[in-house]
PDB file of C-alpha atoms in Angstrom:
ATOM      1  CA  UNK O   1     130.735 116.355 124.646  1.00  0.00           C
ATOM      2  CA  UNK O   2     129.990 119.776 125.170  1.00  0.00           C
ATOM      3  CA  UNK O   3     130.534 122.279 128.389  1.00  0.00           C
ATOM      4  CA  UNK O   4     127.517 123.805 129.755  1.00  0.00           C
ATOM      5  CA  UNK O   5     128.945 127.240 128.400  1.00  0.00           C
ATOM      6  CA  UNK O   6     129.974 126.366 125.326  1.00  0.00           C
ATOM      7  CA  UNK O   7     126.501 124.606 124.584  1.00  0.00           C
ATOM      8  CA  UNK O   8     124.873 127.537 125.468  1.00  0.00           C
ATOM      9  CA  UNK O   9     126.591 129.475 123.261  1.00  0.00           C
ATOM     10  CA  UNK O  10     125.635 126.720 120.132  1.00  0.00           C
ATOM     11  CA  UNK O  11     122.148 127.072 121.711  1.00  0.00           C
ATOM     12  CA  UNK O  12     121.396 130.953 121.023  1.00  0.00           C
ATOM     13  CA  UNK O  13     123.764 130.628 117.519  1.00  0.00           C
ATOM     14  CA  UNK O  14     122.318 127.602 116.178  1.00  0.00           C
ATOM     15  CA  UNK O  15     119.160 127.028 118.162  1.00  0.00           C
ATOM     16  CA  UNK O  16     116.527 128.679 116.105  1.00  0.00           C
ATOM     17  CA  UNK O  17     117.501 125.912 112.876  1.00  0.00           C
ATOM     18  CA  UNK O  18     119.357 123.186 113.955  1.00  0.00           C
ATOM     19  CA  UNK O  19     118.688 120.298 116.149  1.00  0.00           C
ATOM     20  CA  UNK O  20     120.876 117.270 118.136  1.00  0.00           C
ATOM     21  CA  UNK O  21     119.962 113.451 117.414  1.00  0.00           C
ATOM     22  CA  UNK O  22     117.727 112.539 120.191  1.00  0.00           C
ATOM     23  CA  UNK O  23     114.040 112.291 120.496  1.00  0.00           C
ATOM     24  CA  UNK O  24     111.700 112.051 123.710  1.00  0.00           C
ATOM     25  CA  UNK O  25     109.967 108.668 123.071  1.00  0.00           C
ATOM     26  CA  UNK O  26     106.768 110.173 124.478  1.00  0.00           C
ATOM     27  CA  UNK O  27     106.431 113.783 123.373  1.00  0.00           C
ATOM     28  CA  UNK O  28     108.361 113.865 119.749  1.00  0.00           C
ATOM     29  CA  UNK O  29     108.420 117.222 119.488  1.00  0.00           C
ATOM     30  CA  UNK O  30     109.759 117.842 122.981  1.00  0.00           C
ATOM     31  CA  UNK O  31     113.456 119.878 122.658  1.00  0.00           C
ATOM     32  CA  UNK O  32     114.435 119.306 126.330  1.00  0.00           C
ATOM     33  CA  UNK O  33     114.968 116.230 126.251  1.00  0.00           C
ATOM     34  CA  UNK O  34     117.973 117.638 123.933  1.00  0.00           C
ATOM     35  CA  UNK O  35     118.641 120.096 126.916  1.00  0.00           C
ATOM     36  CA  UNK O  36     118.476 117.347 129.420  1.00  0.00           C
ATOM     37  CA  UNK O  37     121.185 115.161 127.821  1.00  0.00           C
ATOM     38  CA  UNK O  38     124.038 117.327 126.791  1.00  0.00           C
ATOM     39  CA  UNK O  39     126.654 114.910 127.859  1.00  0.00           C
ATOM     40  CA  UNK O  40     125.800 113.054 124.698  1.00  0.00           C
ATOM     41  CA  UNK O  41     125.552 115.386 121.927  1.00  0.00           C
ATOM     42  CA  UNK O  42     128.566 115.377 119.878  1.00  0.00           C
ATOM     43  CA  UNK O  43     129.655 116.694 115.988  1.00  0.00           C
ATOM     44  CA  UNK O  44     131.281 113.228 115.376  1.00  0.00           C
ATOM     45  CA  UNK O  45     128.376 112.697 112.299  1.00  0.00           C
ATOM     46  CA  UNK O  46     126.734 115.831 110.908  1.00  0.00           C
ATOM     47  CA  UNK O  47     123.592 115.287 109.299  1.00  0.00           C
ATOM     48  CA  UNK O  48     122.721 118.457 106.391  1.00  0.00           C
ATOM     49  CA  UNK O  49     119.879 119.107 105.268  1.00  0.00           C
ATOM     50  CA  UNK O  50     118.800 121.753 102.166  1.00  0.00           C
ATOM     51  CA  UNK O  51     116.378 123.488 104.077  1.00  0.00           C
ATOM     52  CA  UNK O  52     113.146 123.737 106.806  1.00  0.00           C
ATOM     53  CA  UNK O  53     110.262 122.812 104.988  1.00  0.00           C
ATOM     54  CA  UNK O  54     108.438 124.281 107.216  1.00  0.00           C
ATOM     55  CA  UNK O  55     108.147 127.313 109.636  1.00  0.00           C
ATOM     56  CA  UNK O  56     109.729 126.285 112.895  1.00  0.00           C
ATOM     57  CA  UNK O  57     108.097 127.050 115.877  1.00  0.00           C
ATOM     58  CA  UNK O  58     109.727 129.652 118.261  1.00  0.00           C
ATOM     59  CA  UNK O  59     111.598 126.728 120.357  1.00  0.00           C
ATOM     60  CA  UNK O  60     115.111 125.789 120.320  1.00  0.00           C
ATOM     61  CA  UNK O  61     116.441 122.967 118.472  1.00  0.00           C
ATOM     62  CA  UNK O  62     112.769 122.517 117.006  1.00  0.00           C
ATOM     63  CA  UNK O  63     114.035 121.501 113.711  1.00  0.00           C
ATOM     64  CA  UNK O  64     113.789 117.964 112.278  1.00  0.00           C
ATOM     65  CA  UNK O  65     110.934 117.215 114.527  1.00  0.00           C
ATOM     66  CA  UNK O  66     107.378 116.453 113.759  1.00  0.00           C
ATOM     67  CA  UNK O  67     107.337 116.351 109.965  1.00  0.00           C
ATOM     68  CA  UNK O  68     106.244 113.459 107.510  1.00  0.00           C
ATOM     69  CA  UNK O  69     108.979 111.866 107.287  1.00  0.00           C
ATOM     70  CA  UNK O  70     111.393 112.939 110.301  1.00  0.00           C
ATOM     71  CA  UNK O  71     110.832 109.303 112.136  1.00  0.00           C
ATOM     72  CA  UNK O  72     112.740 107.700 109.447  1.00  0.00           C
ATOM     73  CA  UNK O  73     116.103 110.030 111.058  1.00  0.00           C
ATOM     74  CA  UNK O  74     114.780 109.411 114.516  1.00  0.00           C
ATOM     75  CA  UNK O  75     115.213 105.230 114.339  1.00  0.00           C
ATOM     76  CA  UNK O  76     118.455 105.540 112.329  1.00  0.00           C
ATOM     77  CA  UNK O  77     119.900 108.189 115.360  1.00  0.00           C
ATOM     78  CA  UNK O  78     118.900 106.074 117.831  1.00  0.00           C
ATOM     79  CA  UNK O  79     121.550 103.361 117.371  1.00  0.00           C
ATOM     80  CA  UNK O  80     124.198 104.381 119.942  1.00  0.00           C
ATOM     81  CA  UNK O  81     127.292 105.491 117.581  1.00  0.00           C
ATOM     82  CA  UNK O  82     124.276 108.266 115.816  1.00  0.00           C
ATOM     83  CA  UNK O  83     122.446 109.683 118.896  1.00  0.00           C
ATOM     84  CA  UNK O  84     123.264 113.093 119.472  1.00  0.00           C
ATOM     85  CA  UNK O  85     124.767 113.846 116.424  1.00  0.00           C
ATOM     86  CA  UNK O  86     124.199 117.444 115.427  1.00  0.00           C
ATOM     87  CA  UNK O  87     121.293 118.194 112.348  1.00  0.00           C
ATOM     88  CA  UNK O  88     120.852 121.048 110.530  1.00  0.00           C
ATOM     89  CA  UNK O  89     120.215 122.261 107.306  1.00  0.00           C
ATOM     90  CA  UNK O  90     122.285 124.528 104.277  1.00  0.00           C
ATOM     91  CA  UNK O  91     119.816 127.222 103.990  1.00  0.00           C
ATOM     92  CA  UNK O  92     118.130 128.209 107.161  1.00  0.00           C
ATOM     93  CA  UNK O  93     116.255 130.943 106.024  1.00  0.00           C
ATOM     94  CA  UNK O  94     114.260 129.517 103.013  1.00  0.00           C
ATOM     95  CA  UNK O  95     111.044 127.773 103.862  1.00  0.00           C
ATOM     96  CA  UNK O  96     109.423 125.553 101.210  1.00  0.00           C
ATOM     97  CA  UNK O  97     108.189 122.737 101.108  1.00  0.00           C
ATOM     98  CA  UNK O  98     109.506 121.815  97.324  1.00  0.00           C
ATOM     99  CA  UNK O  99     113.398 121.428  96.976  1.00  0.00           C
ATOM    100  CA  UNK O 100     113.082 122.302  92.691  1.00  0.00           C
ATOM    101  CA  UNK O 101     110.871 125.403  94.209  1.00  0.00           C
ATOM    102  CA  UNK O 102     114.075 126.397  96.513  1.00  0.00           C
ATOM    103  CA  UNK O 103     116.546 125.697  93.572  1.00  0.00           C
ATOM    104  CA  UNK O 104     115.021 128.339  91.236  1.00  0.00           C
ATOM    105  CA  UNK O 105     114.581 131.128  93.915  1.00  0.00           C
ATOM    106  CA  UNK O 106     118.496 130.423  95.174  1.00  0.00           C
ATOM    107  CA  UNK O 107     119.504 130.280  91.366  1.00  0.00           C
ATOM    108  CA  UNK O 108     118.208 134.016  90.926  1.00  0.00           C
ATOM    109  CA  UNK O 109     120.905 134.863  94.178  1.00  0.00           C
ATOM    110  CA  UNK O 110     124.016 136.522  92.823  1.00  0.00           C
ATOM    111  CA  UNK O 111     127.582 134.445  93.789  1.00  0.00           C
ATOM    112  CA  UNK O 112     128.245 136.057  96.465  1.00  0.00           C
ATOM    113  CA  UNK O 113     125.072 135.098  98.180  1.00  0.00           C
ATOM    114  CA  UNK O 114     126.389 131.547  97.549  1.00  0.00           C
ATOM    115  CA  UNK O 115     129.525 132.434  98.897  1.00  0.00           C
ATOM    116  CA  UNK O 116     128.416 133.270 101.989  1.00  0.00           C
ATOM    117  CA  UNK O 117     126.043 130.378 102.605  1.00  0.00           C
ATOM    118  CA  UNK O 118     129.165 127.820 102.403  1.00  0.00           C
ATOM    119  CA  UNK O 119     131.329 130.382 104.597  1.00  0.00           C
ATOM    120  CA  UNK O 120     128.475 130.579 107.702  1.00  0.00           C
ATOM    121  CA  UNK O 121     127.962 127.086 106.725  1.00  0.00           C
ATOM    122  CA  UNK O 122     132.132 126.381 107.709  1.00  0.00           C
ATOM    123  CA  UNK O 123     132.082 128.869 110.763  1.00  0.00           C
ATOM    124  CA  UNK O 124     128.962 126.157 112.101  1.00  0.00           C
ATOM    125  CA  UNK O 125     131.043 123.202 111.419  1.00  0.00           C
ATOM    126  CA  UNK O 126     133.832 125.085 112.985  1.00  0.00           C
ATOM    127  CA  UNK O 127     131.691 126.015 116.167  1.00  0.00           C
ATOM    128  CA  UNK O 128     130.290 122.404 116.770  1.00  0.00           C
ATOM    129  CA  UNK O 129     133.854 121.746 116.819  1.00  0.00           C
ATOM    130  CA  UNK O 130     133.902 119.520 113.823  1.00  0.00           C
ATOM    131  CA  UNK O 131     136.731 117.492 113.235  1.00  0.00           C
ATOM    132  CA  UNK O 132     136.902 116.132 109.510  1.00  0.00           C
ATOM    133  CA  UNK O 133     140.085 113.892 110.509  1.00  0.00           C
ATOM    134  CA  UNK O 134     137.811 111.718 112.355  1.00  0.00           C
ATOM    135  CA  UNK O 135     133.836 112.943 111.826  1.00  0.00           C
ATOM    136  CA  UNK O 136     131.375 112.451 108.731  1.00  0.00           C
ATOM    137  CA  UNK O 137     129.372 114.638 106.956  1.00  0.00           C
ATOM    138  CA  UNK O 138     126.220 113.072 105.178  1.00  0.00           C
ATOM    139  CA  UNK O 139     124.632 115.274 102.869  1.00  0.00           C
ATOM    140  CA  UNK O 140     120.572 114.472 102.665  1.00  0.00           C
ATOM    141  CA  UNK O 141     119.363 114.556  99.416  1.00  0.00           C
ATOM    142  CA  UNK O 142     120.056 115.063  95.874  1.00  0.00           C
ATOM    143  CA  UNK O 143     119.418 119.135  95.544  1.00  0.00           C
ATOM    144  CA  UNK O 144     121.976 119.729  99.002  1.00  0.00           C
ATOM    145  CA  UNK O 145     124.821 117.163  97.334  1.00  0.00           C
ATOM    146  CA  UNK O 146     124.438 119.209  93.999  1.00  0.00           C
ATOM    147  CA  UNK O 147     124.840 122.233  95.442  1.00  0.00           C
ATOM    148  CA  UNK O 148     127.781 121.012  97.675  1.00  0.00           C
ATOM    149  CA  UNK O 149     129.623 119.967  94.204  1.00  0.00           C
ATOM    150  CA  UNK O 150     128.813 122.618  92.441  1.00  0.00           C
ATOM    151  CA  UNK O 151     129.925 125.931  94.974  1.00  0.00           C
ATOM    152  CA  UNK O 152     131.715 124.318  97.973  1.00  0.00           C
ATOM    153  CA  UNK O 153     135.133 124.500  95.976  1.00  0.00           C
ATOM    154  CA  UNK O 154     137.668 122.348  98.017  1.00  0.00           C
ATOM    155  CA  UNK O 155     140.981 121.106  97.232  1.00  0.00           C
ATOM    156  CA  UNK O 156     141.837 117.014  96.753  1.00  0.00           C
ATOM    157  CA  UNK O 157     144.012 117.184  99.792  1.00  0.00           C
ATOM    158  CA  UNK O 158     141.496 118.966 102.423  1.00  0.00           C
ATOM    159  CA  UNK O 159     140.315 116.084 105.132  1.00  0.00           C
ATOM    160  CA  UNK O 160     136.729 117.947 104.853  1.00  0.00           C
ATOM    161  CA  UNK O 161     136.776 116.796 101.120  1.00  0.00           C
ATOM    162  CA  UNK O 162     136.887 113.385 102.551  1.00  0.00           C
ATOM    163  CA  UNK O 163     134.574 113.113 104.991  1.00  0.00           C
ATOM    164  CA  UNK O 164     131.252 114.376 103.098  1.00  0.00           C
ATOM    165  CA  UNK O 165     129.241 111.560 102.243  1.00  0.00           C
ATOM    166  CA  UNK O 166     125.930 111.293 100.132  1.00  0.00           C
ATOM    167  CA  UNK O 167     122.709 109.994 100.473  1.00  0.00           C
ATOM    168  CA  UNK O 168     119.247 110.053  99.847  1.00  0.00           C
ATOM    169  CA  UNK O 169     116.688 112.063 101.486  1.00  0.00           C
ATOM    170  CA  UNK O 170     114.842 110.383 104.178  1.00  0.00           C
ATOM    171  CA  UNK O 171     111.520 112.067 102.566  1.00  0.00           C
ATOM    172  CA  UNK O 172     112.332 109.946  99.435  1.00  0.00           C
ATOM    173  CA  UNK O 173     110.555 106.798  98.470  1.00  0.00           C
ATOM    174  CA  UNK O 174     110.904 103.587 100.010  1.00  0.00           C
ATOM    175  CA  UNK O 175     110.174 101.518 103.609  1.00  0.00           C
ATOM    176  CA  UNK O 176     111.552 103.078 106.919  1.00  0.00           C
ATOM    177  CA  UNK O 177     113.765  99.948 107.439  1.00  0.00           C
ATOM    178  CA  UNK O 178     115.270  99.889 104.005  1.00  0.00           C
ATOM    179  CA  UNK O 179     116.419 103.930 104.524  1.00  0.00           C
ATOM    180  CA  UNK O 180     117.658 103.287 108.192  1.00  0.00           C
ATOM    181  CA  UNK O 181     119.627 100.387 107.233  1.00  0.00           C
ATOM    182  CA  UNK O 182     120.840 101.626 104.260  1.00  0.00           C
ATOM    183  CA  UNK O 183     122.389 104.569 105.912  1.00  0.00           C
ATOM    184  CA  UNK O 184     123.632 102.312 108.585  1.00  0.00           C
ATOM    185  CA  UNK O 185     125.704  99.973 105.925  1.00  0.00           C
ATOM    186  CA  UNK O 186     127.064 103.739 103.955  1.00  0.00           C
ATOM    187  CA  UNK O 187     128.377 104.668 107.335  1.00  0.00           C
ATOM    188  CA  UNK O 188     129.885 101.238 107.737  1.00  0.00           C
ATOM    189  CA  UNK O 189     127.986 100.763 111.272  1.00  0.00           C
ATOM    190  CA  UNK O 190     127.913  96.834 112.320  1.00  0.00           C
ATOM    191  CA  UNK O 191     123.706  96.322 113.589  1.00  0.00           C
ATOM    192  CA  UNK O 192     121.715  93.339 114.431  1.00  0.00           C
ATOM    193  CA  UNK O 193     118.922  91.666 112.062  1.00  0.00           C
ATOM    194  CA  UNK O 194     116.145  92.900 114.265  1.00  0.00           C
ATOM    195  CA  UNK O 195     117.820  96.466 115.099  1.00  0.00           C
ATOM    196  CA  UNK O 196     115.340  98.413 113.036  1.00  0.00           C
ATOM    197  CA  UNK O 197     112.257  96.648 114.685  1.00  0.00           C
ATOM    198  CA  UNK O 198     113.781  96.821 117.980  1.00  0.00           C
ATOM    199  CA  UNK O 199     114.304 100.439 117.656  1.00  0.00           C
ATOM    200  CA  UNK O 200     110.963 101.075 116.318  1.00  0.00           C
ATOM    201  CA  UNK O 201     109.031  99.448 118.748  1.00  0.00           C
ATOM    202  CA  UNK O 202     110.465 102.181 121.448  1.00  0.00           C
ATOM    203  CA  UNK O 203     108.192 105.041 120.192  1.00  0.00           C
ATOM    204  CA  UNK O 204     105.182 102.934 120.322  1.00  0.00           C
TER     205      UNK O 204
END
């Protein structure tokens, strides 16, 4: 749970390419719901992306909203231990639509460039007030978790070695339920058969 300063502040840092777990039933791409309902954000499971695919529009939070494949994130989040968990994605500024596309234009980036997209990317975590002794990090996709192994050098013994987690990219292949509940059983979270329907049928 956030102050009302101290979510402002994550709101003019952060705002422009990240987004909170929680979706207006009626209007999808609605962010104030998100602004409405700040008691329940939290940085307890942080959901990374590899980047926008899109242009976002000029709203806050606008990310992860609206696209192809967004609503399979939207039922998983909406089980209680998920919603308002904090979204965003590794590489803000790089819009495009193919993640082999954004792989060969980051590839031509010298180390350092690398560098500092894994130090901003630790100042977030640090700002959201991430703690890796008791939070998760699940890493969407396989492009983001190569990328992760590859240049975010960490030692056996840090927690926030411990608490990333993989999986596949909710734009990926495969049935709604079978992602939601598969992310659901990585993350260990106990659900009902008829969780996934029930969940669905509240954004009809």
């Amino acid at each position: 749970m956030y102050s009302m300063p101290k979510y402002n502040e994550l709101r003019k840092q952060f705002g422009n390419f990240a987004s909170w777990a929680i979706w207006d039933k009626n209007k999808e791409y609605d962010t104030e719901i998100i602004d409405k309902n700040i008691k329940i954000l939290h940085s307890n499971f942080v959901f990374v992306g590899l980047n926008p695919s899109k242009n976002l529009r000029k709203v806050k939070w606008s990310n992860f909203r609206g696209g192809k494949h967004d609503r399979k994130l939207k039922y998983a989040c909406e089980i209680d231990c998920l919603r308002g968990s904090y979204l965003t994605d590794l590489f803000k500024n790089f819009t495009k639509k193919s993640s082999s596309e954004l792989k060969k234009e980051i590839d031509k980036k010298n180390k350092n460039f690398i560098k500092k997209v894994f130090k901003d990317f630790q100042s977030e975590l640090d700002k959201i007030c991430f703690n890796p002794q008791k939070g998760k990090i699940i890493l969407l996709g396989d492009t983001v978790q190569k990328f992760f192994k590859k240049h975010f050098k960490l030692n056996d013994n840090d927690p926030l070695k411990k608490c990333i987690l993989n999986y596949k990219h909710y734009g990926c292949w495969g049935t709604d339920k079978d992602w939601v509940e598969g992310l659901w059983d990585k993350l260990v979270i106990k659900y009902k058969v008829n969780s996934f329907e029930n969940i669905k049928k509240l954004y009809k």
